[in-house]
């Protein structure tokens, strides 16, 4: 009679990291690459056709690597998993960023420089080619206050192709039209162009053709689109009492600041909203006879004004800017302890710089420079 055979099934990442996951390959007789791929697309079969004693030894070894696994019958079949998931993040509060960066870098086996380069992108895509289960485990494991982790799958996500002309050009316009892009507004010299609701292959095709023509086109996953909601105008017949109730309920803005807020329009009333949430809130404001604008976070750029600078701050400030901006920044001479840094920084970079300089007692303020992409 033929002896029964067994398999080792891995059920997640547990408390392991990429280093320990890759080390597990020696217990399995497969390459490091195969080992990492199978574990990051869990649940999956790591090894088949094992005697019970072999299976128990491998299970014990994998348990030491803190990988959740079990011994199953050799006939057990696991349906193919969708391996197109990835996880990205938006950071609104940098209080926990050092801890977050260290933990994620340790899991991914990245250096601090590699992690900073990732986190200074908008959004910061942290890991890809994983299963839905691993994406959910990753989000739960690395969740921190002020940091939004988002899972998306390239198989079903919809994309936009977005282009921006530094200045209007009829020649570039004709290229954009041939690529299938449309102007963002009806202005005769519109510099912002887009194509919406694209599959990934369609978006990548536009990007590839644009790259061959040296045209600045980017593609954006709709799952990662985030917007700041700006209240821009109140109609003369707007019911301020009703609007005030709405601002308290939907935006958690205390009523005592509403009179001042209404005098300082336009003003941001809600940050980092998804596409669906921003559209819903704009529709609600329209019902209240108010105008609002959703400003794409990916497109916003900022300079920073610093106050209460001391000469002793300058060297550390230069090193900080080089680390976060990924380039050497010319720092102007401070006058009476004040200067403006012309950074054109994205939101992650700008907020991170402000978070760090405030630790040294420097006062800092964001200055909006420009939008290089679409709003809706």
Short mmCIF file of C-alpha atoms in Angstrom, two decimals:
data_model
loop_
_atom_site.label_atom_id
_atom_site.label_comp_id
_atom_site.label_asym_id
_atom_site.label_seq_id
_atom_site.Cartn_x
_atom_site.Cartn_y
_atom_site.Cartn_z
CA UNK A 1 0.00 0.00 0.00
CA UNK A 2 1.32 3.41 -0.96
CA UNK A 3 2.24 5.61 2.02
CA UNK A 4 0.20 8.77 2.47
CA UNK A 5 1.89 12.00 1.43
CA UNK A 6 1.49 15.49 2.83
CA UNK A 7 1.95 19.14 1.95
CA UNK A 8 2.97 22.27 3.83
CA UNK A 9 0.43 25.08 3.46
CA UNK A 10 1.38 28.63 4.48
CA UNK A 11 -1.50 30.81 5.67
CA UNK A 12 -0.03 34.31 5.95
CA UNK A 13 2.99 36.37 6.94
CA UNK A 14 2.49 36.18 10.71
CA UNK A 15 5.24 38.12 12.47
CA UNK A 16 7.86 37.28 9.83
CA UNK A 17 9.72 39.68 7.56
CA UNK A 18 11.23 39.34 4.10
CA UNK A 19 14.61 38.26 5.52
CA UNK A 20 13.19 35.42 7.61
CA UNK A 21 10.79 34.49 4.81
CA UNK A 22 13.65 34.17 2.35
CA UNK A 23 15.69 32.15 4.89
CA UNK A 24 12.90 29.60 5.05
CA UNK A 25 13.73 28.44 1.51
CA UNK A 26 16.54 26.20 2.78
CA UNK A 27 13.95 24.11 4.65
CA UNK A 28 11.89 23.72 1.48
CA UNK A 29 14.38 23.01 -1.27
CA UNK A 30 13.20 25.98 -3.38
CA UNK A 31 14.84 29.26 -4.33
CA UNK A 32 14.56 32.39 -2.18
CA UNK A 33 12.55 34.07 -4.93
CA UNK A 34 10.05 31.19 -5.11
CA UNK A 35 9.79 31.10 -1.31
CA UNK A 36 9.03 34.83 -1.01
CA UNK A 37 6.54 34.76 -3.90
CA UNK A 38 4.58 31.82 -2.48
CA UNK A 39 4.40 33.28 1.02
CA UNK A 40 3.39 36.75 -0.18
CA UNK A 41 0.55 35.20 -2.18
CA UNK A 42 -0.78 33.12 0.74
CA UNK A 43 -2.65 30.95 1.26
CA UNK A 44 -0.46 28.72 -0.88
CA UNK A 45 1.34 25.37 -0.93
CA UNK A 46 5.05 25.58 -0.14
CA UNK A 47 6.04 21.93 -0.49
CA UNK A 48 4.30 18.72 -1.61
CA UNK A 49 4.91 14.96 -1.62
CA UNK A 50 6.28 14.83 1.91
CA UNK A 51 6.36 12.03 4.43
CA UNK A 52 4.70 12.95 7.72
CA UNK A 53 8.05 13.15 9.52
CA UNK A 54 9.43 15.50 6.83
CA UNK A 55 6.33 17.66 6.98
CA UNK A 56 6.60 17.98 10.78
CA UNK A 57 10.27 19.01 10.57
CA UNK A 58 9.50 21.68 7.97
CA UNK A 59 6.51 22.91 9.96
CA UNK A 60 8.69 23.25 13.05
CA UNK A 61 11.33 25.16 11.10
CA UNK A 62 8.76 27.54 9.58
CA UNK A 63 7.16 28.10 12.99
CA UNK A 64 10.55 29.27 14.24
CA UNK A 65 10.46 31.85 11.42
CA UNK A 66 7.05 32.96 12.82
CA UNK A 67 5.22 31.85 9.69
CA UNK A 68 1.69 30.45 10.20
CA UNK A 69 1.53 27.11 8.42
CA UNK A 70 -0.10 23.69 8.63
CA UNK A 71 0.27 20.15 7.36
CA UNK A 72 -2.42 19.17 4.87
CA UNK A 73 -3.16 16.11 2.76
CA UNK A 74 -1.26 15.87 -0.51
CA UNK A 75 -4.55 16.02 -2.42
CA UNK A 76 -5.51 19.41 -0.96
CA UNK A 77 -5.94 22.00 -3.68
CA UNK A 78 -5.88 25.75 -3.12
CA UNK A 79 -7.62 27.86 -5.77
CA UNK A 80 -5.25 30.26 -7.55
CA UNK A 81 -5.05 33.58 -5.69
CA UNK A 82 -5.17 37.03 -7.25
CA UNK A 83 -1.55 38.16 -7.03
CA UNK A 84 -2.13 41.70 -8.31
CA UNK A 85 -2.68 43.44 -4.97
CA UNK A 86 -0.47 46.22 -3.64
CA UNK A 87 -0.54 48.55 -0.63
CA UNK A 88 0.10 52.29 -0.65
CA UNK A 89 -0.07 54.95 2.04
CA UNK A 90 -0.94 58.58 2.63
CA UNK A 91 0.54 60.34 5.65
CA UNK A 92 -1.37 63.23 7.20
CA UNK A 93 0.32 63.19 10.62
CA UNK A 94 4.06 62.47 10.84
CA UNK A 95 4.11 61.88 14.60
CA UNK A 96 4.56 58.12 14.13
CA UNK A 97 6.48 58.15 10.82
CA UNK A 98 9.86 57.15 12.28
CA UNK A 99 8.39 54.07 13.97
CA UNK A 100 6.30 53.25 10.88
CA UNK A 101 9.26 53.59 8.50
CA UNK A 102 11.50 51.42 10.68
CA UNK A 103 8.92 48.64 10.98
CA UNK A 104 8.03 48.57 7.28
CA UNK A 105 11.69 48.78 6.24
CA UNK A 106 12.52 45.84 8.52
CA UNK A 107 9.69 43.80 7.01
CA UNK A 108 10.64 44.61 3.41
CA UNK A 109 14.40 44.32 3.98
CA UNK A 110 14.95 47.89 2.80
CA UNK A 111 17.48 50.48 3.90
CA UNK A 112 16.37 53.70 5.58
CA UNK A 113 17.32 55.59 2.40
CA UNK A 114 15.10 53.33 0.29
CA UNK A 115 12.20 53.73 2.71
CA UNK A 116 12.51 57.54 2.78
CA UNK A 117 12.57 57.58 -1.03
CA UNK A 118 9.33 55.59 -1.02
CA UNK A 119 7.53 57.56 1.69
CA UNK A 120 8.25 60.90 0.00
CA UNK A 121 6.15 59.86 -2.99
CA UNK A 122 2.41 60.66 -3.36
CA UNK A 123 1.03 58.12 -2.75
CA UNK A 124 3.79 55.90 -1.36
CA UNK A 125 3.39 52.42 -2.85
CA UNK A 126 5.02 50.12 -0.29
CA UNK A 127 4.56 46.56 -1.57
CA UNK A 128 3.08 44.86 -4.62
CA UNK A 129 2.44 41.49 -6.30
CA UNK A 130 0.76 40.11 -3.18
CA UNK A 131 -2.54 38.36 -2.44
CA UNK A 132 -5.57 40.10 -0.97
CA UNK A 133 -5.05 38.28 2.32
CA UNK A 134 -1.45 39.46 2.61
CA UNK A 135 -2.52 43.02 1.75
CA UNK A 136 -5.05 42.92 4.59
CA UNK A 137 -2.49 41.45 7.02
CA UNK A 138 0.06 44.11 5.99
CA UNK A 139 -2.45 46.91 6.65
CA UNK A 140 -3.44 45.50 10.03
CA UNK A 141 0.14 44.88 11.10
CA UNK A 142 1.53 48.32 10.23
CA UNK A 143 -1.48 50.51 11.00
CA UNK A 144 -0.55 53.80 12.74
CA UNK A 145 -2.53 56.95 13.68
CA UNK A 146 -2.36 59.58 10.93
CA UNK A 147 -1.23 57.07 8.28
CA UNK A 148 -3.80 55.70 5.84
CA UNK A 149 -2.93 52.34 4.25
CA UNK A 150 -4.83 51.47 1.07
CA UNK A 151 -5.03 48.13 -0.77
CA UNK A 152 -5.66 48.05 -4.51
CA UNK A 153 -5.52 45.44 -7.25
CA UNK A 154 -4.16 46.31 -10.68
CA UNK A 155 -6.49 43.71 -12.24
CA UNK A 156 -9.66 45.69 -11.53
CA UNK A 157 -8.55 49.22 -10.56
CA UNK A 158 -9.36 52.07 -12.92
CA UNK A 159 -6.78 54.65 -13.91
CA UNK A 160 -6.42 58.19 -15.22
CA UNK A 161 -3.71 59.48 -17.52
CA UNK A 162 -2.87 63.07 -16.57
CA UNK A 163 -0.72 65.54 -18.49
CA UNK A 164 0.41 69.07 -17.74
CA UNK A 165 1.94 71.64 -20.10
CA UNK A 166 4.30 74.14 -18.43
CA UNK A 167 2.94 76.58 -21.04
CA UNK A 168 0.34 76.12 -23.77
CA UNK A 169 1.56 74.70 -27.09
CA UNK A 170 -0.49 73.85 -30.18
CA UNK A 171 2.04 71.16 -31.06
CA UNK A 172 1.76 69.46 -27.66
CA UNK A 173 -2.02 69.84 -27.81
CA UNK A 174 -2.13 67.89 -31.10
CA UNK A 175 -0.03 65.12 -29.54
CA UNK A 176 -2.32 64.92 -26.50
CA UNK A 177 -5.39 64.70 -28.74
CA UNK A 178 -3.83 61.81 -30.69
CA UNK A 179 -3.09 60.06 -27.39
CA UNK A 180 -6.78 60.26 -26.50
CA UNK A 181 -6.45 62.98 -23.86
CA UNK A 182 -9.04 65.72 -23.35
CA UNK A 183 -8.63 69.23 -21.90
CA UNK A 184 -9.53 69.57 -18.23
CA UNK A 185 -11.43 72.82 -18.83
CA UNK A 186 -13.01 74.67 -21.75
CA UNK A 187 -10.35 77.37 -21.65
CA UNK A 188 -8.87 77.91 -25.14
CA UNK A 189 -5.31 77.49 -23.86
CA UNK A 190 -5.87 74.73 -21.29
CA UNK A 191 -2.61 73.30 -19.93
CA UNK A 192 -4.12 70.33 -18.03
CA UNK A 193 -5.19 67.24 -20.02
CA UNK A 194 -6.52 63.86 -18.99
CA UNK A 195 -8.16 60.56 -19.90
CA UNK A 196 -10.31 58.88 -17.25
CA UNK A 197 -11.67 55.42 -16.41
CA UNK A 198 -8.88 53.44 -18.07
CA UNK A 199 -7.75 49.87 -17.50
CA UNK A 200 -4.10 49.56 -16.50
CA UNK A 201 -2.99 48.40 -19.96
CA UNK A 202 -4.75 51.38 -21.58
CA UNK A 203 -3.13 53.84 -19.18
CA UNK A 204 0.30 52.26 -19.62
CA UNK A 205 -0.08 52.41 -23.40
CA UNK A 206 -0.72 56.17 -23.24
CA UNK A 207 2.20 56.63 -20.87
CA UNK A 208 4.53 54.62 -23.12
CA UNK A 209 3.60 56.58 -26.25
CA UNK A 210 3.95 59.87 -24.37
CA UNK A 211 7.36 58.84 -23.03
CA UNK A 212 8.58 58.12 -26.56
CA UNK A 213 7.57 61.70 -27.44
CA UNK A 214 9.17 63.03 -24.22
CA UNK A 215 5.79 64.32 -23.02
CA UNK A 216 5.01 64.66 -19.27
CA UNK A 217 2.18 62.16 -18.73
CA UNK A 218 1.56 60.33 -15.45
CA UNK A 219 -0.94 57.59 -14.63
CA UNK A 220 -2.91 57.49 -11.40
CA UNK A 221 -4.79 54.62 -9.78
CA UNK A 222 -8.30 55.78 -8.82
CA UNK A 223 -8.11 53.79 -5.58
CA UNK A 224 -5.26 56.07 -4.52
CA UNK A 225 -6.79 59.39 -5.52
CA UNK A 226 -7.18 61.62 -2.48
CA UNK A 227 -8.55 65.16 -2.29
CA UNK A 228 -8.64 68.12 0.08
CA UNK A 229 -12.11 69.69 0.12
CA UNK A 230 -12.14 73.47 -0.10
CA UNK A 231 -15.23 75.55 0.72
CA UNK A 232 -14.97 78.36 -1.83
CA UNK A 233 -18.18 80.39 -1.75
CA UNK A 234 -21.44 80.84 0.13
CA UNK A 235 -24.52 81.91 -1.79
CA UNK A 236 -26.30 84.98 -0.46
CA UNK A 237 -29.28 82.84 0.44
CA UNK A 238 -27.21 80.09 2.04
CA UNK A 239 -28.59 78.99 5.41
CA UNK A 240 -25.53 79.51 7.60
CA UNK A 241 -27.15 77.80 10.58
CA UNK A 242 -27.79 74.66 8.49
CA UNK A 243 -24.29 74.85 7.02
CA UNK A 244 -22.86 75.25 10.49
CA UNK A 245 -24.64 72.06 11.61
CA UNK A 246 -23.27 70.28 8.53
CA UNK A 247 -19.67 71.43 9.20
CA UNK A 248 -19.90 70.18 12.77
CA UNK A 249 -21.45 66.85 11.81
CA UNK A 250 -19.47 66.03 8.64
CA UNK A 251 -16.14 67.80 9.26
CA UNK A 252 -16.05 67.99 13.08
CA UNK A 253 -15.28 71.72 12.92
CA UNK A 254 -16.39 73.39 16.19
CA UNK A 255 -19.19 75.92 15.76
CA UNK A 256 -17.32 78.68 17.58
CA UNK A 257 -14.85 79.00 14.68
CA UNK A 258 -17.49 79.04 11.91
CA UNK A 259 -17.99 82.85 11.80
CA UNK A 260 -14.25 83.34 11.27
CA UNK A 261 -14.14 80.51 8.74
CA UNK A 262 -16.94 82.05 6.66
CA UNK A 263 -14.89 85.28 6.36
CA UNK A 264 -11.74 83.49 5.12
CA UNK A 265 -13.00 81.62 2.08
CA UNK A 266 -11.68 79.68 0.30
CA UNK A 267 -10.60 77.38 3.11
CA UNK A 268 -9.89 73.65 3.43
CA UNK A 269 -12.60 71.99 5.51
CA UNK A 270 -11.70 68.30 5.06
CA UNK A 271 -8.45 66.57 4.14
CA UNK A 272 -7.45 63.39 2.32
CA UNK A 273 -10.85 62.28 1.03
CA UNK A 274 -11.36 59.47 -1.47
CA UNK A 275 -12.83 60.26 -4.87
CA UNK A 276 -16.25 58.94 -3.84
CA UNK A 277 -16.30 60.79 -0.50
CA UNK A 278 -15.24 64.09 -2.03
CA UNK A 279 -17.94 63.87 -4.71
CA UNK A 280 -20.58 63.05 -2.09
CA UNK A 281 -19.60 65.95 0.16
CA UNK A 282 -19.50 68.40 -2.76
CA UNK A 283 -23.03 67.32 -3.72
CA UNK A 284 -24.19 67.90 -0.14
CA UNK A 285 -22.65 71.39 -0.11
CA UNK A 286 -24.32 72.17 -3.42
CA UNK A 287 -27.66 71.32 -1.80
CA UNK A 288 -26.77 73.91 0.85
CA UNK A 289 -26.16 76.54 -1.88
CA UNK A 290 -22.40 76.48 -1.34
CA UNK A 291 -19.56 76.13 -3.83
CA UNK A 292 -16.70 73.73 -3.12
CA UNK A 293 -13.63 72.42 -4.90
CA UNK A 294 -11.85 69.10 -4.47
CA UNK A 295 -8.10 69.63 -4.82
CA UNK A 296 -6.09 66.57 -5.83
CA UNK A 297 -3.40 65.94 -3.21
CA UNK A 298 -1.13 64.34 -5.82
CA UNK A 299 -1.00 67.60 -7.76
CA UNK A 300 -0.49 70.07 -4.90
CA UNK A 301 2.94 71.65 -4.44
CA UNK A 302 4.21 73.71 -1.53
CA UNK A 303 6.93 76.09 -0.40
CA UNK A 304 7.66 76.54 3.30
CA UNK A 305 8.10 79.71 5.36
CA UNK A 306 10.32 79.35 8.42
CA UNK A 307 10.50 81.67 11.44
CA UNK A 308 12.70 81.84 14.57
CA UNK A 309 15.67 80.33 12.76
CA UNK A 310 19.05 80.45 14.46
CA UNK A 311 22.46 80.17 12.73
CA UNK A 312 22.95 76.85 14.54
CA UNK A 313 19.95 75.41 12.68
CA UNK A 314 21.30 75.90 9.17
CA UNK A 315 23.56 72.85 8.77
CA UNK A 316 20.93 70.43 10.08
CA UNK A 317 18.29 72.12 7.93
CA UNK A 318 20.38 71.58 4.79
CA UNK A 319 20.87 67.89 5.60
CA UNK A 320 17.15 67.45 6.34
CA UNK A 321 16.12 69.03 3.03
CA UNK A 322 18.60 66.92 1.08
CA UNK A 323 17.24 63.75 2.71
CA UNK A 324 13.54 64.47 2.19
CA UNK A 325 13.66 66.36 -1.12
CA UNK A 326 16.23 63.91 -2.58
CA UNK A 327 18.33 66.79 -3.92
CA UNK A 328 20.48 69.64 -2.64
CA UNK A 329 18.32 72.69 -1.82
CA UNK A 330 19.74 76.22 -1.97
CA UNK A 331 18.80 77.89 1.32
CA UNK A 332 18.44 81.67 1.10
CA UNK A 333 19.88 83.94 3.76
CA UNK A 334 17.59 84.34 6.73
CA UNK A 335 16.47 87.86 7.60
CA UNK A 336 15.50 88.44 11.22
CA UNK A 337 15.29 84.67 11.63
CA UNK A 338 12.87 84.25 8.72
CA UNK A 339 13.17 82.77 5.21
CA UNK A 340 11.10 81.04 2.55
CA UNK A 341 12.19 77.72 1.08
CA UNK A 342 11.22 77.44 -2.59
CA UNK A 343 10.76 73.68 -2.68
CA UNK A 344 7.77 72.88 -4.87
CA UNK A 345 7.43 69.94 -2.50
CA UNK A 346 4.63 67.40 -2.61
CA UNK A 347 2.44 67.11 0.48
CA UNK A 348 4.39 64.25 2.08
CA UNK A 349 7.69 66.09 1.65
CA UNK A 350 6.33 69.41 2.92
CA UNK A 351 4.59 67.97 5.99
CA UNK A 352 7.64 65.86 6.85
CA UNK A 353 9.97 68.87 6.70
CA UNK A 354 7.62 70.90 8.91
CA UNK A 355 7.31 68.02 11.41
CA UNK A 356 11.09 67.76 11.74
CA UNK A 357 11.94 71.49 11.97
CA UNK A 358 9.28 72.08 14.61
CA UNK A 359 11.16 69.68 16.88
CA UNK A 360 13.92 72.33 17.02
CA UNK A 361 11.56 75.15 17.98
CA UNK A 362 11.35 76.57 14.45
CA UNK A 363 7.96 77.88 13.39
CA UNK A 364 6.90 76.72 9.93
CA UNK A 365 4.04 77.45 7.54
CA UNK A 366 2.98 75.86 4.25
CA UNK A 367 2.67 78.13 1.23
CA UNK A 368 0.71 76.71 -1.71
CA UNK A 369 2.72 77.14 -4.90
CA UNK A 370 0.73 75.57 -7.72
CA UNK A 371 -1.39 72.63 -8.81
CA UNK A 372 0.15 70.49 -11.54
CA UNK A 373 -2.84 68.24 -12.04
CA UNK A 374 -6.60 68.11 -12.15
CA UNK A 375 -9.27 68.94 -9.64
CA UNK A 376 -12.88 67.95 -9.96
#
